Coordinates of C-alpha atoms and ligand atoms in Angstrom, one line a residue:
Chain A
X1 CA -123.5 126.1 38.5
X2 CA -126.0 126.1 35.6
X3 CA -128.0 123.0 35.4
X4 CA -129.8 123.9 32.2
X5 CA -128.1 125.8 29.4
X6 CA -129.7 126.4 26.0
X7 CA -128.1 128.1 23.1
X8 CA -130.2 129.6 20.3
X9 CA -132.8 126.8 20.5
X10 CA -135.1 126.8 17.5
X11 CA -138.0 124.7 16.5
X12 CA -139.9 125.0 13.2
X13 CA -143.0 123.1 12.2
X14 CA -143.4 123.5 8.4
X15 CA -144.1 127.2 8.0
X16 CA -144.6 127.9 11.7
X17 CA -141.8 128.8 14.0
X18 CA -142.8 127.6 17.4
X19 CA -139.6 128.4 19.3
X20 CA -137.1 131.0 18.1
X21 CA -133.6 131.7 19.4
X22 CA -134.2 130.7 23.0
X23 CA -131.0 131.1 25.0
X24 CA -131.2 130.8 28.7
X25 CA -129.5 129.4 31.8
X26 CA -131.1 127.9 34.8
X27 CA -129.1 127.7 38.0
X28 CA -129.1 124.7 40.3
X29 CA -132.0 124.7 42.8
X30 CA -133.7 127.5 41.1
X31 CA -137.4 127.7 40.4
X32 CA -137.5 128.9 36.9
X33 CA -140.7 130.1 35.3
X34 CA -141.6 130.1 31.7
X35 CA -144.5 132.5 31.2
X36 CA -146.4 133.1 28.1
X37 CA -149.8 133.0 26.4
X38 CA -151.3 130.0 24.6
X39 CA -149.2 128.9 21.7
X40 CA -146.1 130.9 22.9
X41 CA -143.9 127.8 22.6
X42 CA -143.7 126.8 26.3
X43 CA -144.5 123.1 25.8
X44 CA -142.4 122.9 22.7
X45 CA -139.4 124.2 24.6
X46 CA -140.0 121.6 27.4
X47 CA -140.4 118.9 24.8
X48 CA -137.1 119.8 23.3
X49 CA -135.3 119.9 26.6
X50 CA -136.9 116.6 27.6
X51 CA -135.6 115.0 24.3
X52 CA -139.1 114.3 23.0
X53 CA -138.7 116.6 20.0
X54 CA -135.5 117.4 18.2
X55 CA -134.6 121.1 17.9
X56 CA -134.5 122.3 14.3
X57 CA -131.3 124.1 15.4
X58 CA -129.4 125.1 18.5
X59 CA -128.4 123.1 21.4
X60 CA -129.0 122.6 25.1
X61 CA -127.4 120.8 28.0
X62 CA -129.0 119.5 31.1
X63 CA -126.8 118.6 34.0
X64 CA -124.0 118.6 31.5
X65 CA -125.7 116.2 29.0
X66 CA -126.4 117.2 25.5
X67 CA -130.1 116.9 24.7
X68 CA -129.5 115.6 21.1
X69 CA -126.4 113.5 21.6
X70 CA -127.1 112.0 25.0
X71 CA -130.8 111.7 25.2
X72 CA -130.8 108.7 27.6
X73 CA -128.5 110.6 30.1
X74 CA -130.8 113.6 29.9
X75 CA -133.9 111.4 30.4
X76 CA -132.5 109.8 33.5
X77 CA -131.7 113.1 35.0
X78 CA -135.1 114.8 34.5
X79 CA -138.6 114.3 35.8
X80 CA -141.4 115.5 33.6
X81 CA -145.0 116.3 34.3
X82 CA -146.8 116.9 31.1
X83 CA -149.5 119.5 30.5
X84 CA -152.0 116.7 29.9
X85 CA -152.3 113.9 32.4
X86 CA -150.3 110.8 31.5
X87 CA -151.3 108.6 34.4
X88 CA -152.7 105.1 33.8
X89 CA -156.2 105.5 35.2
X90 CA -156.9 101.8 35.3
X91 CA -154.0 101.2 37.6
X92 CA -153.6 102.1 41.2
X93 CA -151.4 105.0 42.3
X94 CA -148.8 102.5 43.6
X95 CA -148.7 100.7 40.3
X96 CA -148.3 103.9 38.4
X97 CA -145.3 104.7 40.6
X98 CA -144.0 101.1 40.4
X99 CA -144.0 101.0 36.6
X100 CA -142.3 104.4 36.4
X101 CA -139.6 103.2 38.8
X102 CA -139.0 100.0 36.9
X103 CA -138.7 101.9 33.6
X104 CA -136.1 104.2 35.2
X105 CA -134.3 101.1 36.6
X106 CA -134.7 102.0 40.3
X107 CA -133.6 99.0 42.3
X108 CA -136.6 97.1 43.7
X109 CA -136.0 97.6 47.5
X110 CA -135.0 101.2 47.1
X111 CA -138.1 101.7 44.9
X112 CA -140.6 100.7 47.5
X113 CA -139.0 103.0 50.0
X114 CA -139.0 105.8 47.5
X115 CA -142.6 105.2 46.6
X116 CA -143.7 105.6 50.2
X117 CA -141.6 108.7 50.5
X118 CA -143.0 110.5 47.4
X119 CA -146.5 109.5 48.3
X120 CA -146.0 111.0 51.7
X121 CA -144.6 114.1 50.2
X122 CA -147.7 114.7 48.1
X123 CA -150.0 113.5 50.9
X124 CA -151.5 110.6 49.1
X125 CA -150.3 107.7 51.3
X126 CA -153.8 106.7 52.3
X127 CA -154.9 106.5 48.7
X128 CA -152.0 104.5 47.4
X129 CA -154.0 101.3 46.5
X130 CA -156.9 103.2 44.9
X131 CA -157.3 103.2 41.2
X132 CA -156.3 106.6 39.7
X133 CA -159.8 106.7 38.0
X134 CA -161.2 107.5 41.4
X135 CA -158.9 110.5 42.0
X136 CA -159.8 114.1 41.8
X137 CA -158.0 116.5 39.4
X138 CA -155.8 117.9 42.1
X139 CA -154.9 114.4 43.4
X140 CA -153.9 113.3 39.9
X141 CA -151.7 116.3 39.5
X142 CA -150.0 115.6 42.8
X143 CA -149.6 111.9 41.9
X144 CA -148.0 112.9 38.7
X145 CA -145.5 115.2 40.5
X146 CA -144.7 112.3 42.8
X147 CA -144.2 110.0 39.9
X148 CA -141.8 112.5 38.3
X149 CA -139.7 112.3 41.4
X150 CA -139.4 108.6 41.8
X151 CA -136.0 108.3 40.0
X152 CA -134.3 111.2 41.9
X153 CA -134.2 113.6 39.0
X154 CA -132.0 116.6 39.1
X155 CA -134.5 118.8 37.2
X156 CA -138.2 118.6 37.4
X157 CA -140.1 120.0 34.4
X158 CA -143.7 121.0 35.2
X159 CA -145.8 122.0 32.2
X160 CA -148.6 124.0 33.7
X161 CA -148.8 122.0 36.9
X162 CA -151.9 123.8 38.2
X163 CA -154.0 124.4 35.2
X164 CA -157.7 123.7 35.9
X165 CA -157.3 123.4 39.6
X166 CA -159.1 125.4 42.3
X167 CA -157.1 128.1 44.2
X168 CA -156.7 125.9 47.4
X169 CA -155.3 123.1 45.4
X170 CA -153.0 125.4 43.5
X171 CA -151.7 126.8 46.7
X172 CA -151.2 123.3 48.0
X173 CA -149.2 122.3 44.9
X174 CA -147.1 125.4 45.3
X175 CA -146.4 124.5 48.9
X176 CA -145.2 121.1 47.6
X177 CA -143.0 122.6 45.0
X178 CA -141.3 124.9 47.5
X179 CA -140.8 121.9 49.9
X180 CA -139.4 119.8 47.1
X181 CA -136.7 122.2 46.2
X182 CA -135.5 122.0 49.8
X183 CA -136.0 118.3 50.5
X184 CA -134.9 117.0 47.1
X185 CA -132.3 119.5 46.1
X186 CA -134.2 120.0 42.9
X187 CA -134.2 122.5 40.1
X188 CA -137.7 123.3 38.9
X189 CA -138.5 124.5 35.4
X190 CA -142.1 125.2 35.0
X191 CA -144.5 126.9 32.6
X192 CA -147.6 128.7 33.5
X193 CA -149.9 131.4 32.2
X194 CA -151.1 132.4 35.6
X195 CA -149.4 135.6 36.5
X196 CA -149.8 135.2 40.2
X197 CA -148.1 131.9 40.0
X198 CA -145.1 133.3 38.3
X199 CA -144.5 135.2 41.5
X200 CA -143.4 132.0 43.1
X201 CA -140.4 131.7 40.8
X202 CA -136.9 132.9 41.4
X203 CA -136.6 134.0 37.9
X204 CA -139.0 134.2 35.0
X205 CA -138.6 134.2 31.2
X206 CA -141.5 135.8 29.4
X207 CA -142.0 134.1 26.1
X208 CA -144.2 135.4 23.3
X209 CA -144.5 134.0 19.7
X210 CA -141.6 131.6 20.5
X211 CA -139.2 134.4 21.6
X212 CA -138.0 135.3 25.0
X213 CA -138.9 139.0 25.5
X214 CA -137.6 139.4 29.1
X215 CA -135.8 137.3 31.7
X216 CA -135.3 138.4 35.2
X217 CA -136.6 138.1 38.8
X218 CA -140.2 139.0 39.3
X219 CA -139.2 142.0 41.3
X220 CA -136.9 143.3 38.7
X221 CA -139.4 142.7 35.9
X222 CA -142.0 144.7 37.8
X223 CA -139.5 147.5 38.3
X224 CA -139.4 147.8 34.5
X225 CA -143.0 149.0 34.3
X226 CA -142.6 151.7 36.9
X227 CA -143.7 152.6 40.3
X228 CA -146.9 152.1 42.3
X229 CA -149.9 154.0 41.1
X230 CA -152.2 155.8 43.5
X231 CA -155.6 156.8 42.2
X232 CA -157.6 159.4 44.1
X233 CA -161.2 160.4 43.7
X234 CA -162.0 163.9 44.9
X235 CA -164.3 166.7 44.1
X236 CA -161.5 169.2 44.6
X237 CA -159.3 168.0 41.8
X238 CA -157.5 171.3 41.0
X239 CA -156.8 172.0 44.6
X240 CA -155.5 168.6 45.4
X241 CA -153.4 168.5 42.3
X242 CA -151.6 171.7 43.1
X243 CA -151.2 170.7 46.7
X244 CA -149.5 167.4 46.0
X245 CA -147.3 168.8 43.3
X246 CA -146.2 171.6 45.6
X247 CA -145.8 169.7 48.8
X248 CA -144.3 166.4 47.5
X249 CA -143.0 167.5 44.2
X250 CA -144.8 164.7 42.5
X251 CA -146.5 165.0 39.1
X252 CA -150.2 164.4 39.2
X253 CA -152.2 163.2 36.2
X254 CA -155.9 164.1 35.8
X255 CA -157.9 161.4 34.1
X256 CA -161.6 162.0 34.1
X257 CA -162.8 162.3 37.6
X258 CA -159.6 160.7 39.0
X259 CA -156.2 161.9 39.9
X260 CA -153.2 159.6 39.6
X261 CA -149.9 159.8 41.3
X262 CA -147.0 157.6 40.7
X263 CA -144.7 156.9 43.6
X264 CA -142.5 154.2 45.0
X265 CA -143.4 152.8 48.4
X266 CA -147.0 153.8 48.1
X267 CA -148.0 152.0 51.3
X268 CA -146.2 154.5 53.5
X269 CA -147.1 157.4 51.3
X270 CA -150.9 156.9 51.5
X271 CA -151.2 157.6 55.3
X272 CA -149.2 160.8 54.8
X273 CA -151.4 161.9 51.9
X274 CA -154.6 161.0 53.8
X275 CA -153.4 162.9 56.8
X276 CA -152.8 166.0 54.7
X277 CA -155.9 165.9 52.6
X278 CA -158.2 164.4 55.1
X279 CA -161.9 165.0 54.3
X280 CA -161.2 166.3 50.8
X281 CA -160.8 162.7 49.4
X282 CA -163.6 160.4 48.6
X283 CA -161.4 157.4 48.0
X284 CA -157.9 156.2 47.5
X285 CA -156.9 153.1 45.6
X286 CA -153.5 151.6 45.1
X287 CA -152.2 149.6 42.1
X288 CA -148.9 147.8 42.5
X289 CA -147.2 146.8 39.3
X290 CA -147.9 143.2 38.4
X291 CA -146.4 140.8 36.0
X292 CA -149.6 141.4 33.9
X293 CA -148.4 145.0 33.5
X294 CA -144.9 143.7 32.5
X295 CA -146.4 141.4 29.9
X296 CA -148.6 144.1 28.6
X297 CA -145.7 146.5 28.3
X298 CA -143.5 144.0 26.5
X299 CA -146.1 142.6 24.1
X300 CA -148.8 145.3 24.0
X301 CA -151.3 142.6 24.9
X302 CA -152.7 141.1 28.1
X303 CA -151.5 137.5 28.6
X304 CA -155.1 136.3 28.6
X305 CA -157.5 138.7 27.0
X306 CA -160.0 138.5 29.9
X307 CA -157.5 139.7 32.4
X308 CA -156.7 142.8 30.3
X309 CA -160.0 144.4 30.8
X310 CA -160.6 147.8 29.4
X311 CA -159.9 149.8 32.5
X312 CA -156.5 148.2 33.2
X313 CA -155.5 148.7 29.6
X314 CA -156.6 152.3 29.7
X315 CA -154.8 152.9 33.0
X316 CA -151.7 151.3 31.9
X317 CA -151.7 153.3 28.7
X318 CA -151.9 156.4 30.7
X319 CA -148.8 155.4 32.5
X320 CA -146.8 154.5 29.4
X321 CA -147.6 157.8 27.8
X322 CA -145.4 159.6 30.3
Chain B
X1 CA -129.2 95.7 28.3
X2 CA -130.7 94.8 31.7
X3 CA -132.4 98.2 31.5
X4 CA -133.9 97.3 28.2
X5 CA -135.1 93.9 29.4
X6 CA -136.5 95.4 32.5
X7 CA -138.4 97.8 30.3
X8 CA -139.7 95.0 28.2
X9 CA -140.9 93.3 31.3
X10 CA -142.5 96.5 32.7
X11 CA -144.5 97.2 29.5
X12 CA -145.6 93.6 29.3
X13 CA -146.6 93.5 32.9
X14 CA -148.7 96.6 32.6
X15 CA -150.6 95.2 29.6
X16 CA -151.3 91.9 31.4
X17 CA -152.5 93.7 34.6
X18 CA -154.7 96.0 32.6
X19 CA -156.2 93.0 30.8
X20 CA -156.8 91.2 34.1
X21 CA -158.6 94.3 35.5
X22 CA -161.1 94.4 32.6
X23 CA -163.5 91.7 33.4
X24 CA -165.8 92.4 30.4
X25 CA -162.9 92.2 28.1
X26 CA -161.9 88.8 29.5
X27 CA -165.4 87.5 29.2
X28 CA -165.8 88.8 25.6
X29 CA -162.4 87.5 24.6
X30 CA -162.9 84.1 25.9
X31 CA -166.5 83.8 24.9
X32 CA -166.2 85.0 21.3
X33 CA -164.1 82.2 19.8
X34 CA -166.1 79.5 21.5
X35 CA -169.2 81.1 20.1
X36 CA -167.7 81.2 16.6
X37 CA -166.6 77.6 16.9
X38 CA -170.0 76.6 17.9
X39 CA -172.1 78.6 15.5
X40 CA -170.0 78.8 12.4
X41 CA -168.4 75.4 12.9
X42 CA -171.6 73.5 13.5
X43 CA -173.6 75.6 11.1
X44 CA -171.2 75.3 8.2
X45 CA -170.3 71.7 8.7
X46 CA -173.8 70.7 7.5
X47 CA -173.7 72.6 4.3
X48 CA -170.0 72.7 3.5
X49 CA -168.7 69.6 1.8
X50 CA -165.0 68.9 1.5
X51 CA -164.7 66.2 -1.2
X52 CA -161.0 66.5 -1.1
X53 CA -160.9 65.4 2.5
X54 CA -162.1 61.9 1.5
X55 CA -164.0 61.5 4.7
X56 CA -160.8 61.8 6.8
X57 CA -161.6 65.2 8.1
X58 CA -164.9 66.8 9.3
X59 CA -165.4 70.5 8.6
X60 CA -165.3 71.2 12.3
X61 CA -161.9 69.6 12.6
X62 CA -160.8 71.4 9.5
X63 CA -161.7 74.8 10.8
X64 CA -160.8 74.3 14.4
X65 CA -157.1 75.4 13.8
X66 CA -158.6 78.3 11.7
X67 CA -160.7 79.5 14.6
X68 CA -157.7 79.4 16.9
X69 CA -155.8 81.4 14.3
X70 CA -158.7 83.8 14.1
X71 CA -158.9 84.5 17.8
X72 CA -155.1 85.0 17.9
X73 CA -155.4 87.4 15.0
X74 CA -158.3 89.4 16.5
X75 CA -156.8 89.6 20.0
X76 CA -153.3 90.4 18.8
X77 CA -154.4 93.2 16.6
X78 CA -156.8 94.5 19.2
X79 CA -154.2 94.5 21.9
X80 CA -151.8 96.4 19.6
X81 CA -154.4 99.0 18.8
X82 CA -154.4 99.8 22.5
X83 CA -151.3 101.9 21.9
X84 CA -153.7 104.4 20.3
X85 CA -155.4 104.6 23.6
X86 CA -152.1 104.8 25.3
X87 CA -151.2 107.7 23.1
X88 CA -154.5 109.5 23.6
X89 CA -154.4 109.1 27.3
X90 CA -150.8 109.9 27.5
X91 CA -149.3 106.7 28.9
X92 CA -147.2 106.3 25.8
X93 CA -145.5 109.7 26.3
X94 CA -144.6 108.7 29.8
X95 CA -142.9 105.6 28.3
X96 CA -141.3 107.4 25.4
X97 CA -139.6 109.9 27.7
X98 CA -138.1 107.2 29.9
X99 CA -134.5 106.3 29.4
X100 CA -135.2 103.0 27.6
X101 CA -134.6 102.1 24.0
X102 CA -137.6 102.2 21.7
X103 CA -137.3 98.6 20.6
X104 CA -137.9 97.5 24.2
X105 CA -141.1 99.4 24.2
X106 CA -142.2 97.7 20.9
X107 CA -141.2 94.3 22.1
X108 CA -142.8 94.7 25.5
X109 CA -146.1 95.7 23.7
X110 CA -145.8 92.8 21.3
X111 CA -145.2 90.4 24.1
X112 CA -148.1 91.8 26.1
X113 CA -150.5 91.3 23.2
X114 CA -149.1 87.9 22.5
X115 CA -149.6 86.8 26.1
X116 CA -153.3 87.7 26.0
X117 CA -153.8 86.1 22.6
X118 CA -152.1 82.9 24.0
X119 CA -154.4 82.9 27.0
X120 CA -157.4 82.9 24.7
X121 CA -155.9 80.2 22.4
X122 CA -155.2 78.0 25.4
X123 CA -158.9 78.1 26.3
X124 CA -159.7 76.9 22.8
X125 CA -157.1 74.2 23.0
X126 CA -158.9 72.9 26.1
X127 CA -162.0 72.3 24.1
X128 CA -160.2 70.1 21.5
X129 CA -161.6 66.8 23.0
X130 CA -165.1 68.0 22.5
X131 CA -164.6 68.5 18.7
X132 CA -163.0 65.1 18.3
X133 CA -159.4 66.4 18.0
X134 CA -157.0 64.4 20.0
X135 CA -154.0 66.3 21.3
X136 CA -151.1 64.8 23.3
X137 CA -149.0 67.0 25.7
X138 CA -146.1 67.3 23.3
X139 CA -148.5 68.4 20.6
X140 CA -150.0 71.0 22.9
X141 CA -146.6 72.4 23.6
X142 CA -145.7 72.6 20.0
X143 CA -149.1 74.3 19.3
X144 CA -148.4 76.8 22.0
X145 CA -145.0 77.6 20.6
X146 CA -146.4 78.1 17.2
X147 CA -149.3 80.1 18.4
X148 CA -146.9 82.4 20.3
X149 CA -144.9 83.0 17.1
X150 CA -148.1 83.8 15.2
X151 CA -149.4 86.1 18.0
X152 CA -146.1 87.9 18.2
X153 CA -145.9 88.6 14.4
X154 CA -149.5 89.7 14.3
X155 CA -149.2 92.0 17.4
X156 CA -146.1 93.5 15.8
X157 CA -148.0 94.1 12.6
X158 CA -150.8 95.7 14.7
X159 CA -148.3 97.9 16.4
X160 CA -146.8 99.1 13.2
X161 CA -150.2 100.1 11.8
X162 CA -151.5 101.5 15.1
X163 CA -148.5 103.7 15.8
X164 CA -149.4 105.6 12.7
X165 CA -153.0 106.0 13.8
X166 CA -154.1 109.2 15.4
X167 CA -157.4 108.2 16.9
X168 CA -159.5 105.2 17.7
X169 CA -161.7 106.0 14.7
X170 CA -159.1 104.3 12.5
X171 CA -159.9 101.1 14.3
X172 CA -162.8 100.3 12.0
X173 CA -160.6 100.8 9.0
X174 CA -158.1 98.4 10.4
X175 CA -160.8 95.8 11.0
X176 CA -162.2 96.2 7.5
X177 CA -159.1 96.4 5.5
X178 CA -156.6 94.5 7.5
X179 CA -158.0 92.0 9.9
X180 CA -161.0 90.7 8.0
X181 CA -159.0 90.1 4.7
X182 CA -156.2 88.5 6.7
X183 CA -158.7 86.2 8.3
X184 CA -160.7 85.2 5.2
X185 CA -157.6 84.8 3.0
X186 CA -155.8 82.6 5.6
X187 CA -157.4 79.4 4.6
X188 CA -159.0 79.2 8.1
X189 CA -162.5 78.9 6.6
X190 CA -161.8 77.3 3.3
X191 CA -158.7 75.7 1.8
X192 CA -156.4 77.3 -0.6
X193 CA -157.1 74.8 -3.3
X194 CA -159.7 75.3 -5.9
X195 CA -159.7 79.1 -5.7
X196 CA -159.1 81.4 -8.7
X197 CA -155.4 82.2 -9.2
X198 CA -155.7 85.9 -8.2
X199 CA -157.1 84.8 -4.9
X200 CA -154.5 82.2 -4.5
X201 CA -151.8 84.9 -4.9
X202 CA -153.5 86.9 -2.2
X203 CA -153.7 83.9 0.1
X204 CA -150.1 83.2 -0.3
X205 CA -149.3 86.8 0.6
X206 CA -151.2 86.5 3.9
X207 CA -148.9 85.7 6.8
X208 CA -151.7 84.0 8.7
X209 CA -152.1 81.4 5.9
X210 CA -148.7 80.0 7.0
X211 CA -149.6 80.2 10.7
X212 CA -152.8 78.3 10.2
X213 CA -151.1 75.8 7.9
X214 CA -148.5 75.2 10.6
X215 CA -151.2 74.6 13.2
X216 CA -152.7 72.0 10.9
X217 CA -149.3 70.4 10.5
X218 CA -149.1 70.0 14.3
X219 CA -152.6 69.1 15.0
X220 CA -153.1 66.4 12.3
X221 CA -149.6 65.0 12.7
X222 CA -149.6 61.3 12.1
X223 CA -153.1 61.1 10.6
X224 CA -154.0 60.8 6.9
X225 CA -155.8 64.1 7.2
X226 CA -152.5 65.9 7.5
X227 CA -151.4 65.3 3.9
X228 CA -154.8 66.3 2.7
X229 CA -155.2 69.5 4.7
X230 CA -151.8 71.2 4.7
X231 CA -150.5 73.2 1.8
X232 CA -146.9 74.0 2.5
X233 CA -144.0 72.1 4.3
X234 CA -143.9 72.9 8.0
X235 CA -140.4 74.4 7.5
X236 CA -141.8 76.9 5.0
X237 CA -144.5 77.9 7.5
X238 CA -142.0 78.3 10.3
X239 CA -139.7 80.3 8.1
X240 CA -142.4 82.6 6.9
X241 CA -144.0 83.2 10.3
X242 CA -140.6 83.8 12.0
X243 CA -139.5 86.1 9.1
X244 CA -142.8 88.1 9.5
X245 CA -142.2 88.4 13.2
X246 CA -138.8 89.9 12.6
X247 CA -139.9 92.2 9.9
X248 CA -143.0 93.4 11.7
X249 CA -141.3 94.0 15.1
X250 CA -138.5 96.0 13.3
X251 CA -141.2 98.0 11.5
X252 CA -143.0 98.5 14.8
X253 CA -139.8 99.8 16.4
X254 CA -139.1 102.1 13.6
X255 CA -142.7 103.4 13.8
X256 CA -142.2 104.1 17.5
X257 CA -139.1 106.0 16.7
X258 CA -141.1 108.3 14.6
X259 CA -143.8 109.0 17.2
X260 CA -143.3 112.0 19.3
Ligands
ATP401 N1 -146.4 118.8 16.6 C1 -146.7 120.1 16.1 N2 -146.9 120.3 14.8 C2 -147.2 121.5 14.3 N3 -147.3 122.6 15.1 C3 -147.1 122.5 16.4 C4 -146.8 121.2 17.0 N4 -146.7 121.3 18.4 C5 -146.8 122.7 18.6 N5 -147.1 123.3 17.5 C6 -147.3 124.8 17.3 O1 -146.3 125.4 18.0 C7 -146.7 126.6 18.7 C8 -146.3 126.5 20.1 O2 -147.0 125.5 20.8 P1 -146.8 125.1 22.3 O3 -147.6 123.9 22.6 O4 -145.3 125.0 22.6 O5 -147.4 126.3 23.0 P2 -147.6 126.6 24.6 O6 -146.9 127.8 24.9 O7 -147.3 125.3 25.4 O8 -149.2 126.9 24.7 P3 -150.3 126.5 25.8 O9 -150.2 127.5 26.8 O10 -151.5 126.5 25.0 O11 -149.9 125.1 26.2 C9 -148.2 126.6 18.5 O12 -148.5 127.5 17.5 C10 -148.6 125.2 18.1 O13 -149.7 125.2 17.2
MG402 MG1 -148.3 124.1 26.5

């Protein structure tokens, strides 16, 4: 069953089109990633789905409820963790959860049980009476996720849940997210611009300038860009090139002082290659296709300029040329 | 409906708890009107003559209801302006995405602000004996009721204005162009008589004028000062303040509907 369905969702702000023609379906219990650079329209899409902004045109249904005509139904069935923190820092963690539960009309006794449960889930039980002011960034994020879960939502929207957090905390939050899906029977719709995080998703929509440019599983998306790339450094380039082409029937590309070979299953090919060429090689390096490459291929840009350093752009261009 | 009422209660409770947590705000809020009463009241009572009062009313007694009105005004508007903070720090978004009607958010906020304003007003009522104003229990109840109505309308007004404000920087503007004129034109410091006609028009347009007038009705009830100090019938005052409450809370709700 599809728990989220959008049909040609559109949002225009004056002369700027923030979201254009977004049509997608999210299945129940899926972790669905929305991946795109700054300003791509990720938050705008979430705001529309969460009934905070009306779409200029198009429709969407969440758990069977229309986002424009049944906003309260939609609100009751979603949890939302905004990109910016929306906790009340002067209140304690418990109070933040309590007020949320009251706003969502969770019955009092069930609420205190639920509060204990979600705090346990995000590992904040011992800080429950502390003011949120005294929390670290990662703790706040976890508390917000806990708060989003209080009213037993069917879908949890996470807008960049791990931005600004250190790698350990990010990993931890990911562990929670995976656990949640199992324990709470949740569907998770999240945005990110961290490529490595997108790997956690079952499916990913890549969005750029408000449009979805690709939508598939991470593995399939990576297949789009091609196979693994082995780069060899050797003083005997001509010789090695002929040998590889002869013996394995693989085309070899010479780029400067490097040789590049494109294969699938490079992990098992490298030992064979090394066995055959032995001492003639100075180094072997392997590049597996990443979502960065996918993004680069689809948009011609790195998702964040700093990740698309000159070498990877060059290398990737070499590959697209063929 | 119960969902909406529960939401009103939640928003109200949060505001009250937040107030209670901020010790400096409590001290400031309770200290300020007492200070004003002491300094302005005492200071002016020596230089400010009120021939029309025919010796029935001292200046301090005259301006005591005005000071109460003032503190309700300041506190109400200031509490309402906290929604700008709520917006900046995100809490408002969390509320606006909850499955509760917008009017319950506006009313909860208005009640929160009113409660805090009432607390302050109650402290001021406690000092009445020291100023020579005698108040019976029935009178105190009537006063509290009236003060609540005033606080509610002013908080609603504040919410309407604040929900259009982007940042806290607008606060100074509100103080200068809304709160201070409302205060000075309300007849809290000087009576509506013997002012130029243009000013009288402005004073009549100020909702607080009717609030302060109603307070005087209640406070001076049964004394000759009452006829001298009040300007409108009590029914008019009540009608105007109630009407204002209704208009402003509606405007506040509409303003909330527009915020994203
Ligand atoms: N309220 C608004 N008024 C006008 N333009 C807006 C508004 N909200 C968003 N936009 C514009 O819409 C576009 C998409 O913004 P959005 O916040 O959805 O991007 P995003 O993908 O979430 O980016 P980020 O990764 O930076 O969070 C941007 O160009 C932004 O400037
Ligand atoms: Mg965003």
